[in-house]
Coordinates of C-alpha atoms in Angstrom, one line a residue:
X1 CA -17.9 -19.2 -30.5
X2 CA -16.5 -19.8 -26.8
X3 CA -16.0 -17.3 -24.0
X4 CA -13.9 -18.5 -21.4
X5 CA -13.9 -16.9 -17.9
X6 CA -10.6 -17.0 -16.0
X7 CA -11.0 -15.1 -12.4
X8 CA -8.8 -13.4 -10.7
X9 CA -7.2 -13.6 -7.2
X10 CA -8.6 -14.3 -4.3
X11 CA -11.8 -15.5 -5.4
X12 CA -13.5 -18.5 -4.0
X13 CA -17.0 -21.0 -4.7
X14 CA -19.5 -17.8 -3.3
X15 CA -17.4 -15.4 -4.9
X16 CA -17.1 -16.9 -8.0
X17 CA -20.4 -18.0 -8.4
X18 CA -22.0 -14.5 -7.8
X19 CA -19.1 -12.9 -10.6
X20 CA -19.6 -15.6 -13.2
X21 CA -23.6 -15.0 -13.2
X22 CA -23.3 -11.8 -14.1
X23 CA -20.8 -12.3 -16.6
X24 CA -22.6 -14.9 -18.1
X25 CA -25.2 -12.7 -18.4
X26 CA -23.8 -9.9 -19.8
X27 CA -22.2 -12.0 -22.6
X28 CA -25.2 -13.9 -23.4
X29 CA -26.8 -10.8 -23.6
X30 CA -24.6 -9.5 -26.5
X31 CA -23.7 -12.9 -28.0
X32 CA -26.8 -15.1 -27.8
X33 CA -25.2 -17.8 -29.6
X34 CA -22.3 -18.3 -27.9
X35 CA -20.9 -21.0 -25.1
X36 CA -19.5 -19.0 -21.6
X37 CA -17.7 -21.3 -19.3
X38 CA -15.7 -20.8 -16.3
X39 CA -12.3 -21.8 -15.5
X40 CA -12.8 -22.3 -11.5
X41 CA -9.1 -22.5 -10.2
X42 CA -9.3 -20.9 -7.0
X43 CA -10.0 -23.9 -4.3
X44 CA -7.6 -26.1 -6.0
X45 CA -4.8 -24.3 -7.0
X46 CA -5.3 -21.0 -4.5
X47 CA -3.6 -20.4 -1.2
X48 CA -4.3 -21.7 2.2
X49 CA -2.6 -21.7 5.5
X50 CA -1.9 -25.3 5.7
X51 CA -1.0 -25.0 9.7
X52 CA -3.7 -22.5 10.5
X53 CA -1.4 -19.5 10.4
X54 CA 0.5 -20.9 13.1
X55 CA 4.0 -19.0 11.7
X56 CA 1.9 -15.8 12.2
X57 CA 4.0 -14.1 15.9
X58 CA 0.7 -13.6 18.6
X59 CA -1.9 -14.9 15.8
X60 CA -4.3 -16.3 18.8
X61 CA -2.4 -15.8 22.0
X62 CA -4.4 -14.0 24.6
X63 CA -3.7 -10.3 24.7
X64 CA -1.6 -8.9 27.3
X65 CA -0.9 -5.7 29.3
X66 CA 1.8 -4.0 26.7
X67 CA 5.3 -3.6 28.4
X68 CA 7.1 0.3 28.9
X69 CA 9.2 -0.7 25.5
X70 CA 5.6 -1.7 23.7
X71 CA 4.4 1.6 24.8
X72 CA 7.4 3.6 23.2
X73 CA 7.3 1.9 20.1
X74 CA 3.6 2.8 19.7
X75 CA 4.1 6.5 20.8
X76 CA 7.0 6.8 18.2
X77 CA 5.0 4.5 15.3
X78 CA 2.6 8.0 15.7
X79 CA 5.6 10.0 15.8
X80 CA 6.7 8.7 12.6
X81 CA 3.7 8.8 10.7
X82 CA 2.4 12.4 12.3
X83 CA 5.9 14.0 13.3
X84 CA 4.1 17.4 14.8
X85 CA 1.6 15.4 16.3
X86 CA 3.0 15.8 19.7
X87 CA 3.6 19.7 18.9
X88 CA 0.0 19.7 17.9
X89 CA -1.2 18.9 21.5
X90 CA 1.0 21.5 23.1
X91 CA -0.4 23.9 20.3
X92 CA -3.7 23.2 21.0
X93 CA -3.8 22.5 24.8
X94 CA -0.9 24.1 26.3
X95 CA -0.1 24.7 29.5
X96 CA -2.7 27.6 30.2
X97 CA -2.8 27.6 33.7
X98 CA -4.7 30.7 33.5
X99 CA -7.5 29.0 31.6
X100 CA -8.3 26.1 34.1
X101 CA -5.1 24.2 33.9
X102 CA -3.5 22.8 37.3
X103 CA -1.1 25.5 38.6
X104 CA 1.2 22.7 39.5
X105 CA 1.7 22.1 35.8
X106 CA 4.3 24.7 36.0
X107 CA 5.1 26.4 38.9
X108 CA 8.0 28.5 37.2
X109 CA 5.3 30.1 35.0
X110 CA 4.6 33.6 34.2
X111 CA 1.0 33.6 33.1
X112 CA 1.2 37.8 32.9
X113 CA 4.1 37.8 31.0
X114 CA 4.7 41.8 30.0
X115 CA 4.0 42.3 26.5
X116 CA 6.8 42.5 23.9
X117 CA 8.8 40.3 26.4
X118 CA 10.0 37.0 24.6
X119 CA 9.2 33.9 26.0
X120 CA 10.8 31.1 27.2
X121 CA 9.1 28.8 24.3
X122 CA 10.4 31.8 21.9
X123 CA 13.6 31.6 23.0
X124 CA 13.5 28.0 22.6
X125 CA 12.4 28.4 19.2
X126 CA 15.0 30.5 18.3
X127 CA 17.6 28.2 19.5
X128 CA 16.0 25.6 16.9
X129 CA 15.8 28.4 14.2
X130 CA 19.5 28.8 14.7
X131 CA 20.4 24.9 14.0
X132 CA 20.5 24.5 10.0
X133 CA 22.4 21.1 8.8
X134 CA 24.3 18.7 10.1
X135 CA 26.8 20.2 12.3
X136 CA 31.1 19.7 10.9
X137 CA 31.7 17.0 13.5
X138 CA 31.1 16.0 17.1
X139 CA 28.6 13.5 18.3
X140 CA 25.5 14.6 16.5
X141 CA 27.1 14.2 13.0
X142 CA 28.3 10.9 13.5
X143 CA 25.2 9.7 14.7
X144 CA 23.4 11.6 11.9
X145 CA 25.6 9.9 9.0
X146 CA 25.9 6.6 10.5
X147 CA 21.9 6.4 10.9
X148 CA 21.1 7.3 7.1
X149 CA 19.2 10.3 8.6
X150 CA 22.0 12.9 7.6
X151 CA 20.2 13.5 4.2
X152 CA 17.0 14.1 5.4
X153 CA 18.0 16.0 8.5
X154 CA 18.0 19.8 7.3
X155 CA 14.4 19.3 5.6
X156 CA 13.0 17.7 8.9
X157 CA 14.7 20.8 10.9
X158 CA 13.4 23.6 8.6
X159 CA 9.8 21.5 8.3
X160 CA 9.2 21.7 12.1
X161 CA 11.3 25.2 13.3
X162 CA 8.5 26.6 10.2
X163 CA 5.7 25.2 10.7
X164 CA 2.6 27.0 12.9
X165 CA 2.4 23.7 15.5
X166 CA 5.8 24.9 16.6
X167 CA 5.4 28.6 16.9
X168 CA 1.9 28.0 18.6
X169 CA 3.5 25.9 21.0
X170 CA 6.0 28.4 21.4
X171 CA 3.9 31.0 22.1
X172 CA 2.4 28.9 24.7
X173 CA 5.0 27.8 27.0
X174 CA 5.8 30.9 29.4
X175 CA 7.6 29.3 31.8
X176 CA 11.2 27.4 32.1
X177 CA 9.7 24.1 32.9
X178 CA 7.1 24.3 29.6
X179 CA 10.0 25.5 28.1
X180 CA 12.3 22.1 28.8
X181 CA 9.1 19.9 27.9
X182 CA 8.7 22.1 24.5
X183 CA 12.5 21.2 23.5
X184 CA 12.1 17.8 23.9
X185 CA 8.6 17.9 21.9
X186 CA 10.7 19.6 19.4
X187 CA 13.7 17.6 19.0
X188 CA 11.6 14.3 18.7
X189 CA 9.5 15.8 16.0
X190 CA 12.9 16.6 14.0
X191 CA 14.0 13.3 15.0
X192 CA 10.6 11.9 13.7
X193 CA 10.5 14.0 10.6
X194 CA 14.3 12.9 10.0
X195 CA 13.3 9.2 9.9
X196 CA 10.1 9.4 8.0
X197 CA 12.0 11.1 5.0
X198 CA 14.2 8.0 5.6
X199 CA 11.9 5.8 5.3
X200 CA 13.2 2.1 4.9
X201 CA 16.4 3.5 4.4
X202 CA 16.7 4.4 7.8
X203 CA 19.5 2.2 10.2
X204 CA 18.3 3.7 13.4
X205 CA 17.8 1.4 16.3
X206 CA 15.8 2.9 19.5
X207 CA 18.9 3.8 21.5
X208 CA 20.4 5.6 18.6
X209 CA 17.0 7.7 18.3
X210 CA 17.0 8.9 21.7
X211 CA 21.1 9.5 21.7
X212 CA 19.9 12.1 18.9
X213 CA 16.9 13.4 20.7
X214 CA 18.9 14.1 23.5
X215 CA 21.7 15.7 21.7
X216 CA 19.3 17.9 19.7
X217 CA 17.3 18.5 23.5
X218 CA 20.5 19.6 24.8
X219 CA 21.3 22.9 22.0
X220 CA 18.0 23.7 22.7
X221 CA 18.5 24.3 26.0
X222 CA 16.3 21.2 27.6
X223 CA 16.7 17.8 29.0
X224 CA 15.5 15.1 27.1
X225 CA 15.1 12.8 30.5
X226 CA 12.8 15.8 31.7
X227 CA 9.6 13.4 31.9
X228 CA 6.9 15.4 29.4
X229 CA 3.6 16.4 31.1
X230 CA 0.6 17.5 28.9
X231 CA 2.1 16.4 25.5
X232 CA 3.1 13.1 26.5
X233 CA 0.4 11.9 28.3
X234 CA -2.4 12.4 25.4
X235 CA 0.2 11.3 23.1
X236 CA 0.5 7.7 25.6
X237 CA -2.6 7.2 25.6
X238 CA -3.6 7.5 21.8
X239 CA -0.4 5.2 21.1
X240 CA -1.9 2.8 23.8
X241 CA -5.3 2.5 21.6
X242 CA -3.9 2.1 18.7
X243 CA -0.9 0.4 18.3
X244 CA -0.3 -1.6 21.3
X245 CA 1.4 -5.8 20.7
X246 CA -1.9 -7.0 21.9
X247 CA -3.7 -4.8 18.9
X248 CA -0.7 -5.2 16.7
X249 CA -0.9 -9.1 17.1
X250 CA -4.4 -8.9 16.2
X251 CA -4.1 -6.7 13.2
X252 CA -0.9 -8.9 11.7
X253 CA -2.8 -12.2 11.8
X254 CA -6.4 -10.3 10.2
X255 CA -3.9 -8.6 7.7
X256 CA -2.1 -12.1 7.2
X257 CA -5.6 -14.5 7.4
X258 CA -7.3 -11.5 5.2
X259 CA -4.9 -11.4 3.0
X260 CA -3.8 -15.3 2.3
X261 CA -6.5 -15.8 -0.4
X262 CA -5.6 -12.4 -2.0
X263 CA -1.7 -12.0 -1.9
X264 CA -1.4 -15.8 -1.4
X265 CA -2.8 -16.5 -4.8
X266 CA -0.1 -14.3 -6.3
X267 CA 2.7 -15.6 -4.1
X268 CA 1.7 -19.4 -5.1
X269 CA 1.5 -19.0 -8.8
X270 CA 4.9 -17.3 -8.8
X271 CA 6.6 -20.0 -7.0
X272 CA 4.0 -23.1 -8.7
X273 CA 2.2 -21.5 -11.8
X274 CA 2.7 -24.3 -13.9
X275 CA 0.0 -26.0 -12.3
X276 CA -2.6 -23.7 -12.6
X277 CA -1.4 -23.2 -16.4
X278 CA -2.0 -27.0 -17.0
X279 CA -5.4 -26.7 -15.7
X280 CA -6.3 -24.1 -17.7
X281 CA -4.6 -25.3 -21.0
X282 CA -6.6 -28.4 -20.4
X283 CA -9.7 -26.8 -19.8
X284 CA -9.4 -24.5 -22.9
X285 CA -8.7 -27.3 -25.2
X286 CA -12.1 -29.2 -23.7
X287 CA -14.0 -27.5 -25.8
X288 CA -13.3 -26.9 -30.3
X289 CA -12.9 -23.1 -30.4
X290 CA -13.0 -20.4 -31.9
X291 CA -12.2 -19.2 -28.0
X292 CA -12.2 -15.7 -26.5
X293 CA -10.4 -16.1 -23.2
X294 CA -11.3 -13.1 -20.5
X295 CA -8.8 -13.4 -17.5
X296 CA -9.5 -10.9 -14.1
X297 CA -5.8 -9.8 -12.4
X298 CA -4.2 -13.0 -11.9
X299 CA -6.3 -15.1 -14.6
X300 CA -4.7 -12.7 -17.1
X301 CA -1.7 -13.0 -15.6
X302 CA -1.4 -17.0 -15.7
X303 CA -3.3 -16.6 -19.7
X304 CA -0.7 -14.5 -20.8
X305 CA 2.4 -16.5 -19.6
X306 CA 0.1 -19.5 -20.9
X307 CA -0.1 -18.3 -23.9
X308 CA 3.2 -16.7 -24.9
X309 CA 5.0 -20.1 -23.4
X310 CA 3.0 -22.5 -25.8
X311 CA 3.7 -20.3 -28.9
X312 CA 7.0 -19.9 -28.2
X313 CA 7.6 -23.5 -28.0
X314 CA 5.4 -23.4 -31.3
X315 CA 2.5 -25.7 -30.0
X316 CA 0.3 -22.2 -29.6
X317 CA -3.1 -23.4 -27.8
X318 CA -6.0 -24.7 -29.8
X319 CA -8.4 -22.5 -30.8
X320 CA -7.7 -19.7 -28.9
X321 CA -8.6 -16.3 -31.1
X322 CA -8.8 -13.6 -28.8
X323 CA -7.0 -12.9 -25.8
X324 CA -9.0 -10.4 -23.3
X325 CA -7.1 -9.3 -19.5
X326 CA -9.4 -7.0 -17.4
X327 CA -7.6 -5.5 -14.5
X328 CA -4.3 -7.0 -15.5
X329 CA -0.7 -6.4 -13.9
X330 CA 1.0 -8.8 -17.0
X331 CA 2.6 -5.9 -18.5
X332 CA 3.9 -4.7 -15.2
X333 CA 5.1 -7.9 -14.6
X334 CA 6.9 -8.2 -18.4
X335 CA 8.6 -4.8 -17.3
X336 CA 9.6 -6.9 -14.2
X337 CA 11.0 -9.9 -16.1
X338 CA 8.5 -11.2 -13.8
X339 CA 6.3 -12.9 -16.6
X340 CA 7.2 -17.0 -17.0
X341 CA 6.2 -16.4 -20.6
X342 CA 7.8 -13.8 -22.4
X343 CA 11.6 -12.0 -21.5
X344 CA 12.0 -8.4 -21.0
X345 CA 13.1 -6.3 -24.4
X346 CA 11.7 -9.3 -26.1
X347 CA 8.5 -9.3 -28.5
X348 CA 5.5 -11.3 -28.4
X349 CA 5.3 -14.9 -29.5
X350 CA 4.4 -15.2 -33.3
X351 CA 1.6 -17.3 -32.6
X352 CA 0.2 -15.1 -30.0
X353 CA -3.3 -14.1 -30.3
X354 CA -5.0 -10.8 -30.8
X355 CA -5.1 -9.3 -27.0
X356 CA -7.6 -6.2 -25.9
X357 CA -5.7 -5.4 -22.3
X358 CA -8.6 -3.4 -20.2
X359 CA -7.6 -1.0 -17.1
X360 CA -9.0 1.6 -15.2
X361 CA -6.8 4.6 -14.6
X362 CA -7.7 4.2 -10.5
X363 CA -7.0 0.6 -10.3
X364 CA -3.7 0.1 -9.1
X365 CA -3.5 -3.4 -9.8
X366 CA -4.0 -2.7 -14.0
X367 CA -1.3 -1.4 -16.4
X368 CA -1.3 -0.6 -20.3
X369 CA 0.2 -3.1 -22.4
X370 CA 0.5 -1.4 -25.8
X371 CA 3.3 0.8 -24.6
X372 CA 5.7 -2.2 -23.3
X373 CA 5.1 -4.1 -26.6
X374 CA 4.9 -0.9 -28.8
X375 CA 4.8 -1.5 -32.8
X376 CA 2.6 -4.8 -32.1
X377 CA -0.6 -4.5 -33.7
X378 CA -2.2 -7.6 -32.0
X379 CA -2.4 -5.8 -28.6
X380 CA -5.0 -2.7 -27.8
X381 CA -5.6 -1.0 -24.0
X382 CA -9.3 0.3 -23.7
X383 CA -9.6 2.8 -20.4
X384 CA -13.2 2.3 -18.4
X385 CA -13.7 4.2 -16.0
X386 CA -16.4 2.8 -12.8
X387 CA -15.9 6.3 -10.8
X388 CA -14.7 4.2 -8.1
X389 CA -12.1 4.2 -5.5
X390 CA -9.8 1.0 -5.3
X391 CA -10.0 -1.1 -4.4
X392 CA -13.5 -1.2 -5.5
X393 CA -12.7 -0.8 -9.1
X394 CA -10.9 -3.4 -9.3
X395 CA -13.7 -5.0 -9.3
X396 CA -16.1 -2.9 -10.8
X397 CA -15.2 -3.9 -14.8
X398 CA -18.3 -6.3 -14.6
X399 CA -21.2 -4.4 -14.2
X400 CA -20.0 -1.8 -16.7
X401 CA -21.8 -1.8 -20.3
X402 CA -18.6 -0.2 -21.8
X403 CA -16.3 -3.7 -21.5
X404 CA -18.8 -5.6 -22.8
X405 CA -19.1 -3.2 -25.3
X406 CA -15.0 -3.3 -25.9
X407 CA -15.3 -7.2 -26.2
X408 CA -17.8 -7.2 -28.7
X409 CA -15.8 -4.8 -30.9
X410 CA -12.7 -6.9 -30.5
X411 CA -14.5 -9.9 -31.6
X412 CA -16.0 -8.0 -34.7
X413 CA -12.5 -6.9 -35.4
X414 CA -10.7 -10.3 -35.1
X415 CA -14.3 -11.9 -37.6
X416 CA -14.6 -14.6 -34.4
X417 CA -17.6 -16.1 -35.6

């Protein structure tokens, strides 16, 4: 009997070398008289930028001071992600002149306001409190509607005139000036909130987003060109640390160098798989079986399509008994009519092998293949579990005594001898 190792994505010489030798181990452990070879594919038929990731905008140009419109993309990239981020400041920090705060921060304050006497951050809450929707017509509805931020608009609203940021900030701002900078805090977190329920369905550009932050400023009685003071400033300077072009630049070429071996593996066999299948059709066939093939992610992936492609032309490959895919997205990608080898709503190959599909419920990269191919009593899912986060557990099947375990029940069960 043969074992076959097919890895996954990603995985180069060092890599490979180190994952192999502990497979090989493991499997010679529980099958002393059996072959385990490697199917080495990654240098050869894995991705590489071939002009040094020179299509990569600001991969290795020097870094620069960031521009006024670099430094409003940033603050609104937090917006976004963090809508009451900016009320959160005011919340927390305020404008508490009384408390050590410059008295030039507001000179139209009233730090001893009487008690039971509202606000001017109440009143400006209640203003906001008093907005619900998207109004019949006018300006802001248009904009709303032709933005794709209409739907999302009343939850944004109710989500920020609720929550404790706003009415702490509220509490906070005595005088009219806070006041003017609290309604502008307040219409960009609805404005925020609004186009993070949007998501990619959002069709804002930048002008459009401050039209509607000035329109919502406006009912609330402030001015949205009234330049913010406390808020603003801490918000700046976060959105200057961490998402400024220069950093940006530097993040999309390590995201894009970091991930070419990983998510250019993928991206290569989709558009040139028929390559790596040749290699491993010839390698399989090297050797007489009886073969049990174990592919990692993509290895499965390029097996499976392997596999089901030969027996459906009805030249199934040599030897081949078992099938076993650790980690594997194949049945994701059959769902997908993603697969080379087998068509959505369509069944297995006849001469498809026996196939054990192993996942882990926190890998996000495997999926269960008895439910897309249900009634077909070739293919089994086995859950292991490594108690690890992903994307550690995606790679954590190999030190585990419960897949070897699996295998060596599949091969008892399909009399590989």
């Amino acid at each position: 009997m043969r074992f076959l190792f097919v890895h996954g994505t990603g995985v180069r010489r060092e890599r490979h070398d180190a994952l192999f030798a502990l497979v090989l181990d493991r499997l010679t452990a529980r099958f002393p008289g059996a072959t385990v070879d490697s199917c080495f594919w990654g240098e050869r038929f894995g991705a590489t930028l071939s002009a040094d990731g020179r299509s990569v905008p600001g991969l290795g140009a020097p870094g620069t001071v960031p521009g006024p419109d670099e430094e409003e993309i940033a603050e609104w990239g937090l917006l976004i992600a963090d809508p009451l981020c900016e009320l959160r400041v005011l919340a927390e920090a305020g404008w508490d002149t009384a408390g050590g705060g410059h008295p030039d921060d507001d000179p139209d304050g009233d730090t001893f306001a009487m008690p039971g006497v509202q606000s001017a951050g109440d009143r400006v809450l209640e203003l906001l409190t008093a907005v619900r929707g998207v109004p019949d017509g006018g300006e802001q509805a248009a904009l709303l509607l032709g933005t794709g931020l209409a739907a999302g608009f009343p939850a944004a609203l109710e989500s920020v005139s609720r929550s404790a940021e706003a009415a702490r900030a509220g509490d906070r701002a005595a005088g009219e000036t806070q006041a003017r900078e609290l309604a502008k805090a307040l219409a960009r977190a609805v404005t925020a909130a609004a186009l993070a329920s949007a998501g990619a369905d959002a069709d804002c550009t930048g002008a459009e987003r401050d039209r509607l932050v000035e329109l919502i400023t406006a009912r609330l009685g402030g001015d949205a060109r009234f330049p913010g003071a406390r808020a603003a400033a801490v918000l700046g300077r976060l959105a200057l640390r961490v998402t400024t072009q220069p950093l940006l630049n530097a993040w999309r070429g390590s995201l894009t160098v970091g991930a070419t071996p990983a998510l250019g593996d993928i991206l290569r066999y989709q558009a040139r798989g028929a390559d790596l299948r040749a290699f491993l059709h010839e390698r399989i066939t090297a050797e007489p079986g009886p073969t049990v093939l174990i592919g990692h992610s993509l290895g499965g992936i390029a097996l499976v399509d392997l596999l089901a492609l030969a027996a459906a032309r009805g030249e199934p490959v040599p030897g081949v008994e078992l099938l076993v895919t650790v980690g594997s997205q194949a049945p994701f990608l059959y769902e997908l009519g993603a697969l080379a080898g087998v068509v959505p709503g369509t069944k297995l190959p006849y001469a498809f092998p026996r196939w054990l599909n192993v996942y882990d419920r926190q890998d996000v990269l495997s999926y269960l293949a008895e439910p897309v191919f249900p009634g077909d009593p070739r293919v089994s899912d086995q859950e292991i579990g490594s108690r690890q986060p992903f994307p550690a557990c995606h790679s954590a099947y190999w030190k585990q005594d419960s897949l070897y375990a699996r295998i060596e029940r599949a091969v008892a069960e399909a009399e590989i001898g």
